[in-house]
Amino acid sequence: MTSSDKRILLIHTGGTIGMEGEVHLEPGHYASALFEQLPEYIGFARIDSTILCNLDSSDIGPKLWGELSRIIAAHRAQYDGFIVVHGTDTMPYTASALAFALEGLDKPVVLTGAQRPMGALRNDARRNLADAIEVTTLDIPEVAICFDGVLLRGCRSCKVNTRAYHAFDTPGCEPLARLGVDITLGAHIRRPVTAFRCCPNFDANVMVVHVSPGMKAGTLMRLIEGERCLDGIVLVPFGVGTIPCLDSDIGSFVQRASDLGIDILVANASVGKIDLSLYENSQALVRAGAISGREIRLEAAVVKLMHACATFQDRDERHEYLRWNVAGEMG
Ligand code: ASP
């Protein structure tokens, strides 16, 4: 099959790429016509497009992740790949959501966007979209972000720069592809190991607790007192997983949260693996049943916990899922 036989569905969700003007960036009417800017790609592949929404990506969350997943699942048989045009601010969250919702994915789902709108001079929109079209015709069965000449694993990604065209990175994980004169594919591209299924639900009652020096357990306790409003906490400790124990007993907060049935997933603020076995100052987390996310990034951790809480009623099943390296998010 050549690229011109490939069928791609482009799903527009919004973002700067389709916005108008330099100052007040508001969703513009030409979002649906992005492809008119790339006439040379007509015939490169058979591309259909649809608009899910036209939003700043700060307004995209659990409900739209579910809708997006359902659209992709429903059209899976008709298309060889999917492009999701998306704002950059929350692109790593949506990419993670799709990676978890579309279990056993067997074709590319490529998110892209831009730092400058398609209508602006010296924009990055044109290149990003053109690159996204090309990689979507390749055999890369992953949810990925295509931006500034690299294809990145979506569930390892984070936004690293708001002013440069190199907006995303996957610390500790090589790009899935580099788009230079040639397109070079990484040897670590994943293949599906389970049958495809779409699990499109996410529980928004998850929050992040980023540990800082002197943080008071009492302050945190207020989050979990009274009527239950949290189902999960992503805890970001220091280093490989330490928390302050002398002056502030964060461990007792984690224990109390766990006793109340709130799941705790430990994510890494830097590059490297969480290892709760190394230091005494991690042991309270182990005793409380906190789960190590290993190399998981904050963005993927939040979404994975939301997904686990919405998908599994049984706590053991939820924990088993959280320990499973679903889409390469854990390293
Ligand atoms: N605020 C925009 C968004 O995320 C930024 C962008 O697209 O680059 O929708």
mmCIF file of C-alpha atoms and ligand atoms in Angstrom:
data_model
loop_
_atom_site.group_PDB
_atom_site.id
_atom_site.type_symbol
_atom_site.label_atom_id
_atom_site.label_comp_id
_atom_site.label_asym_id
_atom_site.label_seq_id
_atom_site.Cartn_x
_atom_site.Cartn_y
_atom_site.Cartn_z
ATOM 1 C CA MET A 1 0.000 0.000 0.000
ATOM 2 C CA THR A 2 1.455 3.397 -0.974
ATOM 3 C CA SER A 3 0.799 6.568 1.007
ATOM 4 C CA SER A 4 -1.789 7.692 -1.561
ATOM 5 C CA ASP A 5 -3.938 4.637 -0.704
ATOM 6 C CA LYS A 6 -3.846 5.424 2.982
ATOM 7 C CA ARG A 7 -6.934 6.913 4.578
ATOM 8 C CA ILE A 8 -6.476 9.436 7.351
ATOM 9 C CA LEU A 9 -9.114 11.081 9.506
ATOM 10 C CA LEU A 10 -8.110 14.506 10.785
ATOM 11 C CA ILE A 11 -10.006 15.538 13.905
ATOM 12 C CA HIS A 12 -9.831 19.217 14.761
ATOM 13 C CA THR A 13 -10.119 20.253 18.413
ATOM 14 C CA GLY A 14 -8.702 23.801 18.333
ATOM 15 C CA GLY A 15 -5.562 25.537 19.542
ATOM 16 C CA THR A 16 -3.321 28.259 18.167
ATOM 17 C CA ILE A 17 -2.771 26.459 14.867
ATOM 18 C CA GLY A 18 -6.211 27.480 13.622
ATOM 19 C CA MET A 19 -6.565 30.787 15.431
ATOM 20 C CA GLU A 20 -6.581 34.245 13.907
ATOM 21 C CA GLY A 21 -4.587 37.359 14.663
ATOM 22 C CA GLU A 22 -1.428 37.922 16.655
ATOM 23 C CA VAL A 23 -2.827 39.482 19.782
ATOM 24 C CA HIS A 24 -6.300 38.172 20.587
ATOM 25 C CA LEU A 25 -6.044 34.558 19.640
ATOM 26 C CA GLU A 26 -9.574 33.332 19.339
ATOM 27 C CA PRO A 27 -10.826 30.260 17.552
ATOM 28 C CA GLY A 28 -11.153 31.313 13.907
ATOM 29 C CA HIS A 29 -13.538 30.317 11.172
ATOM 30 C CA TYR A 30 -10.833 28.807 9.008
ATOM 31 C CA ALA A 31 -10.084 25.954 11.360
ATOM 32 C CA SER A 32 -11.976 23.584 9.106
ATOM 33 C CA ALA A 33 -9.956 24.712 6.096
ATOM 34 C CA LEU A 34 -6.471 24.036 7.483
ATOM 35 C CA PHE A 35 -5.834 21.675 4.625
ATOM 36 C CA GLU A 36 -6.368 24.338 2.028
ATOM 37 C CA GLN A 37 -2.983 25.621 3.197
ATOM 38 C CA LEU A 38 -1.300 22.374 2.141
ATOM 39 C CA PRO A 39 -2.477 21.782 -1.442
ATOM 40 C CA GLU A 40 0.547 19.626 -2.262
ATOM 41 C CA TYR A 41 -0.696 17.021 0.221
ATOM 42 C CA ILE A 42 -3.963 16.525 -1.627
ATOM 43 C CA GLY A 43 -3.394 13.148 -3.217
ATOM 44 C CA PHE A 44 -0.512 12.218 -0.893
ATOM 45 C CA ALA A 45 -3.074 10.404 1.223
ATOM 46 C CA ARG A 46 -6.866 10.312 1.311
ATOM 47 C CA ILE A 47 -7.644 12.715 4.099
ATOM 48 C CA ASP A 48 -11.066 13.406 5.586
ATOM 49 C CA SER A 49 -11.591 15.927 8.339
ATOM 50 C CA THR A 50 -14.078 16.532 11.078
ATOM 51 C CA ILE A 51 -14.372 19.137 13.828
ATOM 52 C CA LEU A 52 -14.916 17.813 17.348
ATOM 53 C CA CYS A 53 -14.597 21.284 18.880
ATOM 54 C CA ASN A 54 -12.651 24.488 18.376
ATOM 55 C CA LEU A 55 -11.310 25.253 21.824
ATOM 56 C CA ASP A 56 -8.292 26.543 23.617
ATOM 57 C CA SER A 57 -6.838 23.293 24.909
ATOM 58 C CA SER A 58 -7.108 24.471 28.516
ATOM 59 C CA ASP A 59 -10.822 23.661 28.069
ATOM 60 C CA ILE A 60 -10.167 20.107 26.921
ATOM 61 C CA GLY A 61 -10.438 17.443 29.610
ATOM 62 C CA PRO A 62 -12.037 14.149 30.619
ATOM 63 C CA LYS A 63 -15.330 14.589 28.731
ATOM 64 C CA LEU A 64 -13.717 15.503 25.395
ATOM 65 C CA TRP A 65 -11.007 12.851 25.834
ATOM 66 C CA GLY A 66 -13.848 10.339 26.019
ATOM 67 C CA GLU A 67 -15.538 11.748 22.903
ATOM 68 C CA LEU A 68 -12.280 11.805 20.977
ATOM 69 C CA SER A 69 -11.538 8.193 21.930
ATOM 70 C CA ARG A 70 -15.012 7.118 20.849
ATOM 71 C CA ILE A 71 -14.659 8.843 17.469
ATOM 72 C CA ILE A 72 -11.335 7.111 16.825
ATOM 73 C CA ALA A 73 -12.658 3.731 17.962
ATOM 74 C CA ALA A 74 -15.779 4.086 15.827
ATOM 75 C CA HIS A 75 -13.766 4.945 12.698
ATOM 76 C CA ARG A 76 -10.924 2.526 13.293
ATOM 77 C CA ALA A 77 -11.913 0.124 10.552
ATOM 78 C CA GLN A 78 -12.260 2.866 7.913
ATOM 79 C CA TYR A 79 -8.967 4.682 8.447
ATOM 80 C CA ASP A 80 -5.285 3.767 8.515
ATOM 81 C CA GLY A 81 -4.439 6.562 10.921
ATOM 82 C CA PHE A 82 -5.721 9.609 12.760
ATOM 83 C CA ILE A 83 -4.439 13.159 13.173
ATOM 84 C CA VAL A 84 -5.681 15.195 16.107
ATOM 85 C CA VAL A 85 -5.156 18.949 15.722
ATOM 86 C CA HIS A 86 -4.885 20.298 19.268
ATOM 87 C CA GLY A 87 -3.641 23.248 21.306
ATOM 88 C CA THR A 88 -0.200 22.808 22.763
ATOM 89 C CA ASP A 89 -0.986 23.642 26.401
ATOM 90 C CA THR A 90 -2.668 20.358 27.280
ATOM 91 C CA MET A 91 -1.570 18.221 24.345
ATOM 92 C CA PRO A 92 0.432 15.793 26.556
ATOM 93 C CA TYR A 93 -2.671 15.175 28.701
ATOM 94 C CA THR A 94 -4.878 14.415 25.689
ATOM 95 C CA ALA A 95 -2.156 12.252 24.147
ATOM 96 C CA SER A 96 -1.923 10.289 27.413
ATOM 97 C CA ALA A 97 -5.703 9.971 27.605
ATOM 98 C CA LEU A 98 -5.888 8.503 24.107
ATOM 99 C CA ALA A 99 -2.986 6.150 24.844
ATOM 100 C CA PHE A 100 -4.844 4.749 27.861
ATOM 101 C CA ALA A 101 -8.345 4.779 26.366
ATOM 102 C CA LEU A 102 -7.346 3.089 23.088
ATOM 103 C CA GLU A 103 -5.876 -0.108 24.517
ATOM 104 C CA GLY A 104 -4.234 -2.401 21.952
ATOM 105 C CA LEU A 105 -4.058 0.408 19.377
ATOM 106 C CA ASP A 106 -2.855 -0.892 16.007
ATOM 107 C CA LYS A 107 -2.534 2.292 13.949
ATOM 108 C CA PRO A 108 -1.048 5.760 14.410
ATOM 109 C CA VAL A 109 -2.865 8.492 16.294
ATOM 110 C CA VAL A 110 -0.795 11.652 15.852
ATOM 111 C CA LEU A 111 -1.434 14.881 17.712
ATOM 112 C CA THR A 112 -0.095 18.126 16.369
ATOM 113 C CA GLY A 113 -0.558 21.870 16.714
ATOM 114 C CA ALA A 114 1.558 24.993 16.491
ATOM 115 C CA GLN A 115 3.117 27.826 18.427
ATOM 116 C CA ARG A 116 2.138 30.309 15.674
ATOM 117 C CA PRO A 117 -1.144 30.117 13.738
ATOM 118 C CA MET A 118 -1.301 28.802 10.198
ATOM 119 C CA GLY A 119 -2.231 32.294 9.007
ATOM 120 C CA ALA A 120 0.833 33.967 10.593
ATOM 121 C CA LEU A 121 4.151 34.657 8.898
ATOM 122 C CA ARG A 122 7.043 32.356 9.805
ATOM 123 C CA ASN A 123 4.632 29.905 11.389
ATOM 124 C CA ASP A 124 5.404 26.352 12.495
ATOM 125 C CA ALA A 125 1.881 25.200 11.728
ATOM 126 C CA ARG A 126 2.478 24.268 8.127
ATOM 127 C CA ARG A 127 5.490 22.081 8.829
ATOM 128 C CA ASN A 128 3.941 20.385 11.832
ATOM 129 C CA LEU A 129 0.793 19.488 9.935
ATOM 130 C CA ALA A 130 2.739 18.305 6.872
ATOM 131 C CA ASP A 131 5.010 16.151 9.090
ATOM 132 C CA ALA A 132 1.975 14.778 10.916
ATOM 133 C CA ILE A 133 0.401 13.709 7.617
ATOM 134 C CA GLU A 134 3.555 11.898 6.565
ATOM 135 C CA VAL A 135 4.107 10.002 9.813
ATOM 136 C CA THR A 136 0.447 9.039 10.009
ATOM 137 C CA THR A 137 0.941 7.001 6.823
ATOM 138 C CA LEU A 138 3.747 4.988 8.489
ATOM 139 C CA ASP A 139 3.533 1.837 10.583
ATOM 140 C CA ILE A 140 3.690 3.457 14.010
ATOM 141 C CA PRO A 141 0.868 2.039 16.147
ATOM 142 C CA GLU A 142 1.206 4.534 18.994
ATOM 143 C CA VAL A 143 -0.401 7.747 20.194
ATOM 144 C CA ALA A 144 2.274 10.331 19.458
ATOM 145 C CA ILE A 145 2.942 14.056 19.267
ATOM 146 C CA CYS A 146 4.457 15.354 16.019
ATOM 147 C CA PHE A 147 6.108 18.717 16.564
ATOM 148 C CA ASP A 148 9.197 20.534 15.334
ATOM 149 C CA GLY A 149 10.603 17.616 13.390
ATOM 150 C CA VAL A 150 10.212 14.892 15.991
ATOM 151 C CA LEU A 151 7.583 12.297 16.754
ATOM 152 C CA LEU A 152 7.279 11.752 20.486
ATOM 153 C CA ARG A 153 5.564 9.094 22.574
ATOM 154 C CA GLY A 154 2.450 10.907 23.758
ATOM 155 C CA CYS A 155 2.264 9.361 27.220
ATOM 156 C CA ARG A 156 5.890 10.356 27.996
ATOM 157 C CA SER A 157 5.563 13.915 26.723
ATOM 158 C CA CYS A 158 5.587 17.265 28.462
ATOM 159 C CA LYS A 159 5.493 20.828 27.203
ATOM 160 C CA VAL A 160 8.950 22.280 27.770
ATOM 161 C CA ASN A 161 8.878 25.659 26.016
ATOM 162 C CA THR A 162 6.169 28.238 25.366
ATOM 163 C CA ARG A 163 8.347 30.500 23.179
ATOM 164 C CA ALA A 164 10.396 28.123 21.033
ATOM 165 C CA TYR A 165 9.186 25.886 18.251
ATOM 166 C CA HIS A 166 10.673 22.943 20.083
ATOM 167 C CA ALA A 167 7.742 22.895 22.473
ATOM 168 C CA PHE A 168 7.712 19.246 23.581
ATOM 169 C CA ASP A 169 10.066 16.656 24.907
ATOM 170 C CA THR A 170 9.942 13.127 26.316
ATOM 171 C CA PRO A 171 12.689 13.198 28.960
ATOM 172 C CA GLY A 172 14.348 9.808 29.222
ATOM 173 C CA CYS A 173 12.643 8.498 26.079
ATOM 174 C CA GLU A 174 14.086 8.898 22.576
ATOM 175 C CA PRO A 175 11.770 10.219 19.836
ATOM 176 C CA LEU A 176 9.758 7.543 18.028
ATOM 177 C CA ALA A 177 10.856 9.201 14.788
ATOM 178 C CA ARG A 178 13.074 12.056 13.626
ATOM 179 C CA LEU A 179 11.955 13.971 10.571
ATOM 180 C CA GLY A 180 15.072 15.292 8.901
ATOM 181 C CA VAL A 181 15.955 14.898 5.238
ATOM 182 C CA ASP A 182 14.919 11.299 5.847
ATOM 183 C CA ILE A 183 12.454 9.993 8.385
ATOM 184 C CA THR A 184 14.292 7.775 10.885
ATOM 185 C CA LEU A 185 12.190 5.473 13.037
ATOM 186 C CA GLY A 186 13.173 4.459 16.576
ATOM 187 C CA ALA A 187 13.649 0.765 17.392
ATOM 188 C CA HIS A 188 11.480 1.158 20.493
ATOM 189 C CA ILE A 189 8.163 1.759 18.679
ATOM 190 C CA ARG A 190 5.624 -0.386 20.494
ATOM 191 C CA ARG A 191 3.348 -3.010 18.959
ATOM 192 C CA PRO A 192 -0.056 -3.928 20.402
ATOM 193 C CA VAL A 193 0.046 -6.873 22.804
ATOM 194 C CA THR A 194 -3.668 -7.026 23.563
ATOM 195 C CA ALA A 195 -6.792 -6.950 21.402
ATOM 196 C CA PHE A 196 -8.148 -3.480 20.750
ATOM 197 C CA ARG A 197 -10.704 -2.081 23.147
ATOM 198 C CA CYS A 198 -11.845 1.429 23.880
ATOM 199 C CA CYS A 199 -12.243 2.399 27.563
ATOM 200 C CA PRO A 200 -13.157 6.074 27.238
ATOM 201 C CA ASN A 201 -13.956 7.057 30.842
ATOM 202 C CA PHE A 202 -11.987 9.365 33.111
ATOM 203 C CA ASP A 203 -12.700 10.387 36.691
ATOM 204 C CA ALA A 204 -11.983 14.077 37.219
ATOM 205 C CA ASN A 205 -11.714 13.689 41.025
ATOM 206 C CA VAL A 206 -7.949 13.377 40.949
ATOM 207 C CA MET A 207 -5.480 16.015 42.057
ATOM 208 C CA VAL A 208 -1.740 16.547 42.258
ATOM 209 C CA VAL A 209 0.112 17.039 45.538
ATOM 210 C CA HIS A 210 3.606 18.291 44.816
ATOM 211 C CA VAL A 211 5.659 17.887 47.990
ATOM 212 C CA SER A 212 7.694 20.927 49.032
ATOM 213 C CA PRO A 213 10.028 21.536 51.978
ATOM 214 C CA GLY A 214 8.132 22.298 55.187
ATOM 215 C CA MET A 215 4.778 21.248 53.739
ATOM 216 C CA LYS A 216 2.317 20.602 56.563
ATOM 217 C CA ALA A 217 0.400 17.345 56.766
ATOM 218 C CA GLY A 218 -2.394 19.279 58.522
ATOM 219 C CA THR A 219 -2.932 21.495 55.492
ATOM 220 C CA LEU A 220 -3.164 18.476 53.228
ATOM 221 C CA MET A 221 -5.542 16.701 55.622
ATOM 222 C CA ARG A 222 -8.130 19.402 54.876
ATOM 223 C CA LEU A 223 -8.297 18.083 51.316
ATOM 224 C CA ILE A 224 -9.620 14.741 52.487
ATOM 225 C CA GLU A 225 -11.679 15.717 55.518
ATOM 226 C CA GLY A 226 -15.471 15.795 55.358
ATOM 227 C CA GLU A 227 -17.446 14.776 52.314
ATOM 228 C CA ARG A 228 -15.340 12.637 49.990
ATOM 229 C CA CYS A 229 -14.421 14.578 46.852
ATOM 230 C CA LEU A 230 -11.155 12.910 45.839
ATOM 231 C CA ASP A 231 -10.684 9.451 44.347
ATOM 232 C CA GLY A 232 -7.002 9.689 43.580
ATOM 233 C CA ILE A 233 -3.889 11.694 44.358
ATOM 234 C CA VAL A 234 -0.786 11.944 42.189
ATOM 235 C CA LEU A 235 1.992 12.558 44.694
ATOM 236 C CA VAL A 236 5.175 14.175 43.418
ATOM 237 C CA PRO A 237 7.862 13.625 46.070
ATOM 238 C CA PHE A 238 11.519 14.630 46.014
ATOM 239 C CA GLY A 239 14.147 12.689 44.058
ATOM 240 C CA VAL A 240 13.401 8.990 43.684
ATOM 241 C CA GLY A 241 10.518 9.217 46.134
ATOM 242 C CA THR A 242 11.372 10.859 49.446
ATOM 243 C CA ILE A 243 9.090 12.991 51.623
ATOM 244 C CA PRO A 244 9.919 15.172 54.639
ATOM 245 C CA CYS A 245 9.518 13.184 57.871
ATOM 246 C CA LEU A 246 11.092 15.256 60.669
ATOM 247 C CA ASP A 247 9.046 18.450 60.914
ATOM 248 C CA SER A 248 6.099 17.537 58.741
ATOM 249 C CA ASP A 249 4.526 14.126 58.584
ATOM 250 C CA ILE A 250 3.346 13.858 54.983
ATOM 251 C CA GLY A 251 3.345 10.086 55.524
ATOM 252 C CA SER A 252 0.383 10.306 57.908
ATOM 253 C CA PHE A 253 -1.587 12.232 55.259
ATOM 254 C CA VAL A 254 -0.831 9.580 52.661
ATOM 255 C CA GLN A 255 -1.804 6.828 55.108
ATOM 256 C CA ARG A 256 -5.081 8.562 55.982
ATOM 257 C CA ALA A 257 -5.913 9.126 52.298
ATOM 258 C CA SER A 258 -5.215 5.493 51.552
ATOM 259 C CA ASP A 259 -7.358 4.355 54.511
ATOM 260 C CA LEU A 260 -10.205 6.409 53.051
ATOM 261 C CA GLY A 261 -9.877 4.473 49.775
ATOM 262 C CA ILE A 262 -8.073 7.202 47.851
ATOM 263 C CA ASP A 263 -5.431 5.796 45.485
ATOM 264 C CA ILE A 264 -1.966 7.342 45.558
ATOM 265 C CA LEU A 265 0.227 7.217 42.446
ATOM 266 C CA VAL A 266 3.810 8.472 42.852
ATOM 267 C CA ALA A 267 5.172 10.425 39.863
ATOM 268 C CA ASN A 268 8.588 11.802 39.127
ATOM 269 C CA ALA A 269 9.397 15.529 38.936
ATOM 270 C CA SER A 270 12.745 14.856 37.258
ATOM 271 C CA VAL A 271 14.185 12.279 34.880
ATOM 272 C CA GLY A 272 14.740 8.763 36.221
ATOM 273 C CA LYS A 273 12.851 6.090 38.044
ATOM 274 C CA ILE A 274 10.872 6.393 41.258
ATOM 275 C CA ASP A 275 12.374 3.833 43.667
ATOM 276 C CA LEU A 276 10.629 3.636 47.010
ATOM 277 C CA SER A 277 13.011 0.957 48.321
ATOM 278 C CA LEU A 278 16.101 3.146 48.500
ATOM 279 C CA TYR A 279 15.558 5.590 51.376
ATOM 280 C CA GLU A 280 13.984 5.466 54.809
ATOM 281 C CA ASN A 281 12.144 8.682 53.908
ATOM 282 C CA SER A 282 10.115 6.754 51.329
ATOM 283 C CA GLN A 283 8.940 4.012 53.676
ATOM 284 C CA ALA A 284 5.796 5.793 54.853
ATOM 285 C CA LEU A 285 4.663 5.820 51.228
ATOM 286 C CA VAL A 286 5.296 2.084 50.916
ATOM 287 C CA ARG A 287 3.434 1.361 54.171
ATOM 288 C CA ALA A 288 0.457 3.394 52.945
ATOM 289 C CA GLY A 289 0.286 1.376 49.725
ATOM 290 C CA ALA A 290 1.303 4.239 47.415
ATOM 291 C CA ILE A 291 2.061 2.948 43.927
ATOM 292 C CA SER A 292 5.323 3.808 42.167
ATOM 293 C CA GLY A 293 4.768 5.173 38.681
ATOM 294 C CA ARG A 294 8.452 4.413 37.910
ATOM 295 C CA GLU A 295 9.374 6.846 35.094
ATOM 296 C CA ILE A 296 5.870 8.212 34.587
ATOM 297 C CA ARG A 297 5.601 11.961 33.911
ATOM 298 C CA LEU A 298 3.172 14.073 35.853
ATOM 299 C CA GLU A 299 0.812 14.566 32.888
ATOM 300 C CA ALA A 300 0.520 10.844 32.164
ATOM 301 C CA ALA A 301 0.213 10.038 35.877
ATOM 302 C CA VAL A 302 -2.782 12.343 36.316
ATOM 303 C CA VAL A 303 -4.551 10.888 33.299
ATOM 304 C CA LYS A 304 -3.713 7.269 34.126
ATOM 305 C CA LEU A 305 -5.092 7.670 37.636
ATOM 306 C CA MET A 306 -8.256 9.342 36.254
ATOM 307 C CA HIS A 307 -8.618 6.449 33.851
ATOM 308 C CA ALA A 308 -8.020 3.778 36.499
ATOM 309 C CA CYS A 309 -10.519 5.355 38.910
ATOM 310 C CA ALA A 310 -13.226 5.531 36.223
ATOM 311 C CA THR A 311 -12.587 2.104 34.719
ATOM 312 C CA PHE A 312 -12.063 -0.261 37.667
ATOM 313 C CA GLN A 313 -14.452 -0.454 40.631
ATOM 314 C CA ASP A 314 -12.348 -3.045 42.398
ATOM 315 C CA ARG A 315 -9.340 -1.587 44.213
ATOM 316 C CA ASP A 316 -7.027 -4.532 43.540
ATOM 317 C CA GLU A 317 -7.812 -4.382 39.817
ATOM 318 C CA ARG A 318 -7.228 -0.633 39.849
ATOM 319 C CA HIS A 319 -3.853 -1.082 41.504
ATOM 320 C CA GLU A 320 -2.897 -3.881 39.144
ATOM 321 C CA TYR A 321 -3.699 -1.573 36.223
ATOM 322 C CA LEU A 322 -1.688 1.282 37.753
ATOM 323 C CA ARG A 323 1.328 -1.043 38.049
ATOM 324 C CA TRP A 324 0.984 -2.182 34.419
ATOM 325 C CA ASN A 325 3.083 -0.338 31.859
ATOM 326 C CA VAL A 326 0.076 0.189 29.569
ATOM 327 C CA ALA A 327 1.559 2.270 26.737
ATOM 328 C CA GLY A 328 5.210 2.798 27.650
ATOM 329 C CA GLU A 329 4.440 5.542 30.153
ATOM 330 C CA MET A 330 6.445 3.898 32.951
ATOM 331 C CA GLY A 331 9.709 3.565 31.066
HETATM 332 N N1 ASP B 1 -3.500 28.210 24.468
HETATM 333 C C1 ASP B 1 -3.272 27.446 23.253
HETATM 334 C C2 ASP B 1 -3.911 26.096 23.412
HETATM 335 O O1 ASP B 1 -3.354 25.247 24.045
HETATM 336 C C3 ASP B 1 -1.806 27.353 22.981
HETATM 337 C C4 ASP B 1 -1.441 26.646 21.697
HETATM 338 O O2 ASP B 1 -2.208 26.045 21.002
HETATM 339 O O3 ASP B 1 -0.237 26.659 21.392
HETATM 340 O O4 ASP B 1 -5.000 25.885 22.940
#
